[in-house]
Coordinates of C-alpha atoms and ligand atoms in Angstrom, one line a residue:
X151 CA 14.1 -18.6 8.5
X152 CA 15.0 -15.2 6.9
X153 CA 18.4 -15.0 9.0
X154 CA 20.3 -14.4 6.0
X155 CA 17.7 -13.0 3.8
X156 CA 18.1 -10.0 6.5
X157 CA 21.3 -10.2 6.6
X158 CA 21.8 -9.9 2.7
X159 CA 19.1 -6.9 3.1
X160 CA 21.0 -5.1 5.9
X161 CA 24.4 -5.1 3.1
X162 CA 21.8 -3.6 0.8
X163 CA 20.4 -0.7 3.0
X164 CA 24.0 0.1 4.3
X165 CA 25.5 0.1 0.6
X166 CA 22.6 2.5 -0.3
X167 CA 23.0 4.4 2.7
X168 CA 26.8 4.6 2.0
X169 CA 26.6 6.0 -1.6
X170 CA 23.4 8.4 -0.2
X171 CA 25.2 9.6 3.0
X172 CA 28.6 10.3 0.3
X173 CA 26.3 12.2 -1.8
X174 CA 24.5 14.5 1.0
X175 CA 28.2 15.1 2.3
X176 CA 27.3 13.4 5.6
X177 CA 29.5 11.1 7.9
X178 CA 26.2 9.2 9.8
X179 CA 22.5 9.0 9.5
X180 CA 20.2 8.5 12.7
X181 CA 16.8 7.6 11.8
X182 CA 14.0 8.0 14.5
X183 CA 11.1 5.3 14.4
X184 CA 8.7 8.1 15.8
X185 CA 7.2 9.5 19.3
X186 CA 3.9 8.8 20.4
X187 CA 1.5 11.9 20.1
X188 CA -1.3 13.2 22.2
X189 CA -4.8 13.8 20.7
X190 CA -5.6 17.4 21.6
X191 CA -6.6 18.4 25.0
X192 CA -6.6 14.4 25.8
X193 CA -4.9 12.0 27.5
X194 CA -5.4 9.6 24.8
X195 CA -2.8 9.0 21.9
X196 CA -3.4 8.4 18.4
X197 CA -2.3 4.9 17.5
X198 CA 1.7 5.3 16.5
X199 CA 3.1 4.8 13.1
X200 CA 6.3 4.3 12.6
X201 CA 8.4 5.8 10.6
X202 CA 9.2 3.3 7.5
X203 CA 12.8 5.1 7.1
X204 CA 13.2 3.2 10.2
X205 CA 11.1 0.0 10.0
X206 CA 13.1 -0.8 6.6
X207 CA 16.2 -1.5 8.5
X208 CA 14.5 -3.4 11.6
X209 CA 10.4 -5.3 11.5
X210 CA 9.8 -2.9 14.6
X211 CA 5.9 -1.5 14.0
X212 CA 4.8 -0.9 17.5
X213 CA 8.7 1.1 19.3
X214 CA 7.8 4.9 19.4
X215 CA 12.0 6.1 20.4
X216 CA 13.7 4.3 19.3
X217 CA 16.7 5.0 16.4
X218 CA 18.8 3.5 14.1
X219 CA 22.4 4.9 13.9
X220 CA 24.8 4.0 11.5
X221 CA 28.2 5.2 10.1
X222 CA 29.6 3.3 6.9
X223 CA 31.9 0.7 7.8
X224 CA 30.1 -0.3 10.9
X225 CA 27.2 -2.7 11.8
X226 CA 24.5 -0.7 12.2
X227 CA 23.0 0.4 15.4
X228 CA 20.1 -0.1 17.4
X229 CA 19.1 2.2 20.5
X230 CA 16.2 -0.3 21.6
X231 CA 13.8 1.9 24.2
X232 CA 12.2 -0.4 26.4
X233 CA 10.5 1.7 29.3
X234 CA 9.4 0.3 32.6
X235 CA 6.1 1.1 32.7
X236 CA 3.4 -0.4 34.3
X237 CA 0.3 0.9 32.8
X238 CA 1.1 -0.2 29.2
X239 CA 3.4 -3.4 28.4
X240 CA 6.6 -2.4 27.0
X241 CA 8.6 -3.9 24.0
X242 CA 9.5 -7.4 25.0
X243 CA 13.4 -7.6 25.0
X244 CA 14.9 -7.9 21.9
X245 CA 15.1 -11.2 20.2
X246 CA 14.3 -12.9 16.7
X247 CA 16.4 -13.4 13.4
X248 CA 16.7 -9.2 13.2
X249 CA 18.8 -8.9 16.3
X250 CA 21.7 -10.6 14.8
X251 CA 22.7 -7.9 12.0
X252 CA 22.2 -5.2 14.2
X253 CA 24.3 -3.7 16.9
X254 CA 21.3 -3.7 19.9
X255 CA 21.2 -1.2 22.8
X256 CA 18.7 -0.9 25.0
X257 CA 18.0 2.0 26.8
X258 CA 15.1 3.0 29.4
X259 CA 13.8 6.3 28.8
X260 CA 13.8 8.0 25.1
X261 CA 16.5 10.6 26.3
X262 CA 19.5 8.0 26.6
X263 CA 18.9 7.3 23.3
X264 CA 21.3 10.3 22.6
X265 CA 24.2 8.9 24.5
X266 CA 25.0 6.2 22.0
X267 CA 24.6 8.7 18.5
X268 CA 28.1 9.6 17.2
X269 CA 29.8 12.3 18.9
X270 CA 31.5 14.1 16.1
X271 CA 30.8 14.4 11.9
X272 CA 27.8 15.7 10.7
X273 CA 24.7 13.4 10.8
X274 CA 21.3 13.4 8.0
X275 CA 18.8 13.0 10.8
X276 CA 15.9 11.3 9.0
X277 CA 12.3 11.7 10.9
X278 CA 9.7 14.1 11.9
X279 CA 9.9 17.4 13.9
X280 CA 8.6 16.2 16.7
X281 CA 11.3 12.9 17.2
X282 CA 13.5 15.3 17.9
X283 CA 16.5 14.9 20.9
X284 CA 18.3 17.6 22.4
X285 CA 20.9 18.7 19.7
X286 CA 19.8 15.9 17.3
X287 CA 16.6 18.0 15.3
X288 CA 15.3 15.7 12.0
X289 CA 16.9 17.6 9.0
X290 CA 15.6 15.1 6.4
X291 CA 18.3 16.6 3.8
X292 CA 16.4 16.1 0.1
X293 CA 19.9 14.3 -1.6
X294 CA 19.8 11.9 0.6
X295 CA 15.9 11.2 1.3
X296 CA 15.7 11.6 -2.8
X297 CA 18.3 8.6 -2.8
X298 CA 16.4 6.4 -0.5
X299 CA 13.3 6.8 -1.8
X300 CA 14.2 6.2 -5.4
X301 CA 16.0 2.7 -4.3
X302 CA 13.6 1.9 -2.0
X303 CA 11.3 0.2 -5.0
X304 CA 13.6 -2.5 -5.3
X305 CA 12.8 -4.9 -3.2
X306 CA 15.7 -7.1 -1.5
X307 CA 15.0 -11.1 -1.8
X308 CA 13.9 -10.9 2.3
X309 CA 11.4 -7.8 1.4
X310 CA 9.5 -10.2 -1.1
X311 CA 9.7 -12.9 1.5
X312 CA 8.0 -10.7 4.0
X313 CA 5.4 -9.1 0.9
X314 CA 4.5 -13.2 0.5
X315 CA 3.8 -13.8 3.8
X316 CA 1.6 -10.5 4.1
X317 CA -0.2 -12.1 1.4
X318 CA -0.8 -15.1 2.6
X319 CA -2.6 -13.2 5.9
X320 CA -4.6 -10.9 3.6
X321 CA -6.1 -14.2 1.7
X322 CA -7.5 -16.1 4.6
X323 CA -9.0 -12.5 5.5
X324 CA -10.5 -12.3 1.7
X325 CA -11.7 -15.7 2.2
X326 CA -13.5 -15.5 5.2
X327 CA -15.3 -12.5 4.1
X328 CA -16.7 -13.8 1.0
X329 CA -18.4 -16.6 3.3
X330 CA -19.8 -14.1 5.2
X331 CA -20.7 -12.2 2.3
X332 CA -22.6 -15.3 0.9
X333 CA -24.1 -15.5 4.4
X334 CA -25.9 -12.6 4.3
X335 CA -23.6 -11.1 6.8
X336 CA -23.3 -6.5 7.6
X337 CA -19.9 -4.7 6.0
X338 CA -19.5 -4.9 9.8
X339 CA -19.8 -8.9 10.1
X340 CA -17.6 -9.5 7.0
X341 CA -15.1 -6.8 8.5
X342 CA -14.6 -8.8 11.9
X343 CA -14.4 -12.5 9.6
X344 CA -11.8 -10.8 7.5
X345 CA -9.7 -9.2 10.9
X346 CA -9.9 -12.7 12.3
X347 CA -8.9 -15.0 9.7
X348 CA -6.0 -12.1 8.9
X349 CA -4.6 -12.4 12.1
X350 CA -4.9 -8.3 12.3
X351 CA -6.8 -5.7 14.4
X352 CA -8.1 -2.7 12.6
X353 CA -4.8 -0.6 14.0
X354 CA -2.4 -3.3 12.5
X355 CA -3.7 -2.9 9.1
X356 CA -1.9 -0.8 6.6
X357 CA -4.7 1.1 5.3
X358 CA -8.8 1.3 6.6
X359 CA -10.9 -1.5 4.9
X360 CA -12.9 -0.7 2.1
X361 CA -15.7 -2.9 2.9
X362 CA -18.5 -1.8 0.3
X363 CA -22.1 -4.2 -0.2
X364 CA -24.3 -3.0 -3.1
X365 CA -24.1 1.2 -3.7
X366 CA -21.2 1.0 -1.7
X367 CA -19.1 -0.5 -3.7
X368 CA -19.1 2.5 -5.9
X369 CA -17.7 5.1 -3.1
X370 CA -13.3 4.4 -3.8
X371 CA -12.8 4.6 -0.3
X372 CA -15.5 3.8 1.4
X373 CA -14.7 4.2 5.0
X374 CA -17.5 2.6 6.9
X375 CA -18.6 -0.5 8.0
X376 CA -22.6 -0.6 8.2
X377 CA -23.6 -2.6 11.4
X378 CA -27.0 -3.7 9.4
X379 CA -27.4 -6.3 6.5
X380 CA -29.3 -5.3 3.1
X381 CA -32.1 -7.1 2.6
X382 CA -30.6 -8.2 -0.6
X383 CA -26.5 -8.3 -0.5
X384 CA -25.9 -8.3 -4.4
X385 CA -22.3 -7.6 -4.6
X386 CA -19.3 -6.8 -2.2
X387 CA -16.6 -4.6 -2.8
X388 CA -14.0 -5.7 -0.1
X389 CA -10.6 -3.9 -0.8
X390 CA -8.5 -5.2 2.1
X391 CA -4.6 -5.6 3.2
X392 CA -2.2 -7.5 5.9
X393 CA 0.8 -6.0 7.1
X394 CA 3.9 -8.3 8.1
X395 CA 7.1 -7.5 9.6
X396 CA 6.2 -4.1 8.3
X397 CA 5.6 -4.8 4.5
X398 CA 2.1 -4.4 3.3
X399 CA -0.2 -6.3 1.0
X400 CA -3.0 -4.8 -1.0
X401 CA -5.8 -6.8 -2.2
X402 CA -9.4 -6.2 -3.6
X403 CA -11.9 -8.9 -5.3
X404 CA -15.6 -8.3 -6.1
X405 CA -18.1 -10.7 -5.3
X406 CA -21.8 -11.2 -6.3
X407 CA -25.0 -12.8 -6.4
X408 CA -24.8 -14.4 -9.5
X409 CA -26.6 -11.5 -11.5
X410 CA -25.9 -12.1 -15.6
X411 CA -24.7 -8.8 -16.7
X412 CA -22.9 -7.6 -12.9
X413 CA -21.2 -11.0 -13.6
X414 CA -20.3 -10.6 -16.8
X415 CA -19.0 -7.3 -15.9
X416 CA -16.6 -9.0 -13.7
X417 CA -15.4 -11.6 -15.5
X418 CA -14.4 -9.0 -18.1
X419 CA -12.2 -6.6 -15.5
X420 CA -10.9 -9.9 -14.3
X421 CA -9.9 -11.1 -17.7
X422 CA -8.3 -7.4 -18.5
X423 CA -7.0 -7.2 -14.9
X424 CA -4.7 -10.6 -15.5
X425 CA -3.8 -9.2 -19.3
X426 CA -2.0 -5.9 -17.8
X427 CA -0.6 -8.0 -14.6
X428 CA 1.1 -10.1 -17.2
X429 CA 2.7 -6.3 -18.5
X430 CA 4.7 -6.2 -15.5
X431 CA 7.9 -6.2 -17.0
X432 CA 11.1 -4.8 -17.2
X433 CA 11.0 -1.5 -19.4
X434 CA 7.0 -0.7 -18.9
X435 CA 6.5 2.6 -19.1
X436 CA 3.4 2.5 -16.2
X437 CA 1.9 5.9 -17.8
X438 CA 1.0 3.5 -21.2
X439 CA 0.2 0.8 -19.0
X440 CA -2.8 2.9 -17.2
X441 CA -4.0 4.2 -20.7
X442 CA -3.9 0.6 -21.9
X443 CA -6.0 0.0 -19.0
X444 CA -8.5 2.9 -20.2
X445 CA -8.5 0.7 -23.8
X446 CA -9.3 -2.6 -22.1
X447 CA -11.4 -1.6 -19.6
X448 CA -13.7 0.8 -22.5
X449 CA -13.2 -2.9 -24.4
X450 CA -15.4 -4.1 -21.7
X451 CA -18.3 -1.9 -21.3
X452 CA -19.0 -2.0 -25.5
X453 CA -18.5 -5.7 -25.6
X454 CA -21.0 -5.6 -22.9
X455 CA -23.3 -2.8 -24.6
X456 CA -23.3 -0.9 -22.0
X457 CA -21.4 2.2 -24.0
X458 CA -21.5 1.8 -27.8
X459 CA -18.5 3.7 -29.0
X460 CA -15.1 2.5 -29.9
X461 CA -12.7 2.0 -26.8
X462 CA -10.2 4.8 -28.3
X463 CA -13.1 7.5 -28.3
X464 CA -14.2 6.5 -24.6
X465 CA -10.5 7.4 -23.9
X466 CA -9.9 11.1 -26.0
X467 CA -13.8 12.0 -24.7
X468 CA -13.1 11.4 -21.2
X469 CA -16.0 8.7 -20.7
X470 CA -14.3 5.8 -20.0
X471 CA -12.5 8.1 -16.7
X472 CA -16.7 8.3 -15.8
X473 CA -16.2 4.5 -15.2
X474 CA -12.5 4.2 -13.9
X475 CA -12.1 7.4 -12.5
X476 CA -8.9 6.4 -10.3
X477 CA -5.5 5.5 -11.5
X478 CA -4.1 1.7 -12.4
X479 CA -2.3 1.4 -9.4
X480 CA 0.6 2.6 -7.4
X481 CA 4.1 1.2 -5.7
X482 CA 3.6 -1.2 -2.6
X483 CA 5.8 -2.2 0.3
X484 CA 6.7 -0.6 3.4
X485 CA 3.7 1.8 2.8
X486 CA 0.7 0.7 1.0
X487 CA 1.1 4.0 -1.4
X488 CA 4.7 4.0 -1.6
X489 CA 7.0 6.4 -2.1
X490 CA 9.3 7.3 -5.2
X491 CA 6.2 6.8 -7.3
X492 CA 6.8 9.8 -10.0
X493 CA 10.5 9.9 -9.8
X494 CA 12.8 9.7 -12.7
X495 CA 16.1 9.2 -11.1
X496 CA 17.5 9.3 -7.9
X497 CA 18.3 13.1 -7.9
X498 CA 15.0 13.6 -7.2
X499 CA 13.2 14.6 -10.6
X500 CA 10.5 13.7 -11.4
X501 CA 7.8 12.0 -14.1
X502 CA 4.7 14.2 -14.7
X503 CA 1.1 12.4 -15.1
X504 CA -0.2 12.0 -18.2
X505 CA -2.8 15.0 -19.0
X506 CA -6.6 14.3 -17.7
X507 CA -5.2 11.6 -15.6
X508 CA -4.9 13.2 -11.9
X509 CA -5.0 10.4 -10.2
X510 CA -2.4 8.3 -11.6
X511 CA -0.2 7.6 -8.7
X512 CA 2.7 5.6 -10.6
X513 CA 4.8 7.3 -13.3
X514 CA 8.0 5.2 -13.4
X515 CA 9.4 2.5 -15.9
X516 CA 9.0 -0.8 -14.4
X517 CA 12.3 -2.1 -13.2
X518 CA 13.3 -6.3 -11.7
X519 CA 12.2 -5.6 -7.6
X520 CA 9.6 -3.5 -8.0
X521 CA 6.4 -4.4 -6.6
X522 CA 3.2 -2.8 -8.1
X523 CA -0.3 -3.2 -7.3
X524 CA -2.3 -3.6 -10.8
X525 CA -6.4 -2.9 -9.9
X526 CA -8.2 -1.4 -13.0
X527 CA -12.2 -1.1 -12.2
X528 CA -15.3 -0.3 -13.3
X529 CA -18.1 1.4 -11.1
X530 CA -21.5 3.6 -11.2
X531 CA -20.8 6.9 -9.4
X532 CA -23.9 8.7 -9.1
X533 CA -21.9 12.2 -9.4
X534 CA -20.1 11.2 -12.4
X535 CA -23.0 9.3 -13.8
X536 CA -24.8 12.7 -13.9
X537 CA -22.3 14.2 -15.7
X538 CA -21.9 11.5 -18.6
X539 CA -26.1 12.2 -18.8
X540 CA -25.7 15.9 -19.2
X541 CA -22.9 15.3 -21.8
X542 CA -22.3 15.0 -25.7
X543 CA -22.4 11.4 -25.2
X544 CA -25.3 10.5 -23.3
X545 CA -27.0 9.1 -26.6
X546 CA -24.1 6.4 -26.5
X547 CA -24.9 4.8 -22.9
X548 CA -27.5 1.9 -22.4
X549 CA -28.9 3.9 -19.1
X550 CA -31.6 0.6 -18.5
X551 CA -28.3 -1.1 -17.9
X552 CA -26.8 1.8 -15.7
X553 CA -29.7 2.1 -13.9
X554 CA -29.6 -2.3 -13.2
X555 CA -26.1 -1.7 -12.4
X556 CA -25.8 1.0 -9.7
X557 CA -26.9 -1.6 -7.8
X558 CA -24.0 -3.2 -7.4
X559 CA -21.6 -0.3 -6.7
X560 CA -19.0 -1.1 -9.1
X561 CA -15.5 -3.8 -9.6
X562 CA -12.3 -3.4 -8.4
X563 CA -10.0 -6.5 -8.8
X564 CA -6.4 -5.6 -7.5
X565 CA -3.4 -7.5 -7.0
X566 CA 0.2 -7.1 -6.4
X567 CA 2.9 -7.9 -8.5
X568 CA 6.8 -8.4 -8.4
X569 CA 8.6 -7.1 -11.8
X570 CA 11.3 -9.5 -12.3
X571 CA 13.6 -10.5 -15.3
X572 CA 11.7 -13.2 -16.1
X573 CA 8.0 -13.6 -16.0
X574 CA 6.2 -11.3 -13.2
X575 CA 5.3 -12.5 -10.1
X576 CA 2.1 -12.3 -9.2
X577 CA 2.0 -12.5 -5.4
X578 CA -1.4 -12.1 -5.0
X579 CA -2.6 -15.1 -7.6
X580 CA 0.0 -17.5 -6.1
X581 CA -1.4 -16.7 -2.4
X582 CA -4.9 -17.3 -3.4
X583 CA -3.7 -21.0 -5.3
X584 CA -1.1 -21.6 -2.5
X585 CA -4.9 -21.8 -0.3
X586 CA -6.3 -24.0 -1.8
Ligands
LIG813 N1 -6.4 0.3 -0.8 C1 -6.1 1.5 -1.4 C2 -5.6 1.3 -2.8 O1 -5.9 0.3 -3.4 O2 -4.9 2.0 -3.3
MN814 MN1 -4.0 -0.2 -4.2
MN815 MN1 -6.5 -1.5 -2.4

């Protein structure tokens, strides 16, 4: 299918490439996907991640050496490294709708990789130390890699086909773990459901799982997956992703046991989570957007009773960060936290966070091709918690409710959306209609 999707997105990457290769004063740009590297005093290697310089321009997730070369004016070229090896399986030979825009060589052994770079000019070598060949040493020059990175947020037509397709992985995963999660099933159970109706191992994923039942769900990352089941599964956190042809998806619901107030809870982030997804426009400063998110989410807990003071004064004292202590979200695609987040042009300065808001991890107008993740949430964090008490405003909180409520961790409801010129896109809501 996406024959000429890639093909149209291959004319992009080379036109950006031209204009950033003009503006680091450099004839060609080799890219490395990466080398494979050794845990320490081990035979064993850490699972390999690509470079996504280099899986932009070719869906190749699992090819430590190889490179892409290319000089404007000319297809761009593929060293394809394909070993013969007999205790691991090497790349199958190339083939699929991403060989036909590329020049493919294959080669056996990393080395000869070199033998097909150009031979004269000067080259931005784009990768880390250690992908370095003989006379060819990553020197990642900032114009150029500031360039890239700025672009890189808008999404060709074929990235948002790929985004859509991740999607669609990520949702049967989501579904099968809220079965299990009305089972009665472990974080470890629902993990496994949610790996198997993804179509992913754990290494395939873009980021760890955030599998959180109960308390759990009130530790951001939570990086564990308990093997035992509560006794009473009251909520699930489950903040989980799919990867395709490189291109990540980023998705968290909440789920519960029917609980009044916990559900309530959720129906209002829910509510204010589609409101600032609807935001996703074309001119959105992303800095207002999070403090909106502060407003709405504040909106929530007095509607609720939980805090009885006016949204704005939860914002300028601090206490609605006790509740949403992360920022509203962040740029997705090749990298689930993508880059170019904070920059303001594609020189390479960039926009600062807004004060008391360290976490914010997007600072850029929205643009049309930009693909943002939009998860405002609402949890019960012991340490913070304990703060709020000690506090000025401790008089202000309904603690009864707290106390009902750290039972249930805490809401996250994230999805990803495409800022178009029209309406925004919300990937996530269409993959979750689209199954059913
Ligand atoms: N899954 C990590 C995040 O939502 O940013
Ligand atoms: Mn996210
Ligand atoms: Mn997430």
């Amino acid at each position: 299918m996406p024959t000429t999707a890639y093909r149209d997105h291959i004319a992009t990457l080379s036109a950006r490439m031209d204009r950033a290769l003009e503006r680091s004063g450099h004839d060609h740009v080799l890219i490395a996907a990466g080398v494979e590297k050794m845990r320490f005093v081990d035979d064993m290697p850490y699972p390999f991640k690509v470079n996504p310089q280099f899986k932009a321009w070719a869906p190749l997730t699992h090819h430590p050496d190889c490179w892409i070369a290319y000089t404007p004016g000319s297809v761009p070229l593929l060293v394809y490294v394909q070993p013969d090896d007999y205790w691991h399986l090497p790349p199958a030979p190339p083939s699929g709708y991403w060989t036909q825009a590329l020049d493919v060589r294959v080669v056996r052994q990393a080395a000869d990789a070199a033998a097909h770079f150009p031979k004269s000019g000067r080259s931005a070598i784009l990768g880390e130390a250690d992908a370095a060949l003989p006379g060819f040493v990553p020197n990642n020059p900032p114009p150029l890699v500031d360039y890239l990175h700025y672009h890189r947020s808008f999404k060709t037509p074929y990235e948002i086909a790929m985004m859509k397709v991740a999607q669609r992985h990520a949702v049967a995963g989501h579904h099968a773990a809220e079965t299990r999660f009305r089972g009665g099933a472990s974080e470890r159970e629902i993990h496994a459901a949610y790996l198997a109706a993804s179509g992913h191992t754990d290494l395939d994923l873009p980021y760890g799982n955030i599998v959180g039942l109960n308390e759990h769900g009130a530790t951001l990352h939570y990086q564990y997956q308990q093997d035992k089941a509560p006794a009473h599964s009251r909520s699930l956190l489950i903040d989980a992703g799919a990867e395709h042809a490189g291109y990540a998806a980023d998705i968290t619901r909440t789920h519960h046991d029917g609980d009044a107030l916990f559900g309530a809870l959720v129906a209002g982030v829910d509510r204010e989570q589609q409101a600032l997804a609807a935001k996703v426009i074309p001119g959105q400063d992303y800095r207002d957007l999070h403090i909106e998110a502060h407003l709405r989410l504040a909106g929530v807990l007095q509607e609720l009773g939980i805090v009885k003071m006016a949204p704005q004064t939860m914002l300028d004292t601090g206490v609605s960060s006790i509740f949403f202590p992360h920022g509203l979200g962040h740029p997705l695609g090749l990298q689930v936290h993508d880059v170019g987040a904070f920059m303001a042009s594609d020189a390479g300065d960039t926009i600062p966070k807004p004060e008391g808001h360290p976490y914010l991890r997007l600072t850029r107008k929205l643009e049309a091709g930009m693909v943002v993740t939009i998860e405002p949430g609402i949890y019960f964090i012991d340490m913070l918690l304990a703060r709020l008490k000690a506090g000025a405003h401790a008089g202000a909180v309904d603690w009864t409710a707290i106390e009902h409520l750290r039972g249930y961790g805490g809401v996250r409801i994230e999805d990803d959306v495409h800022c178009t010129t029209g309406a925004p896109e919300n990937l996530t809501r269409e993959a979750f209609a689209a199954a059913h």
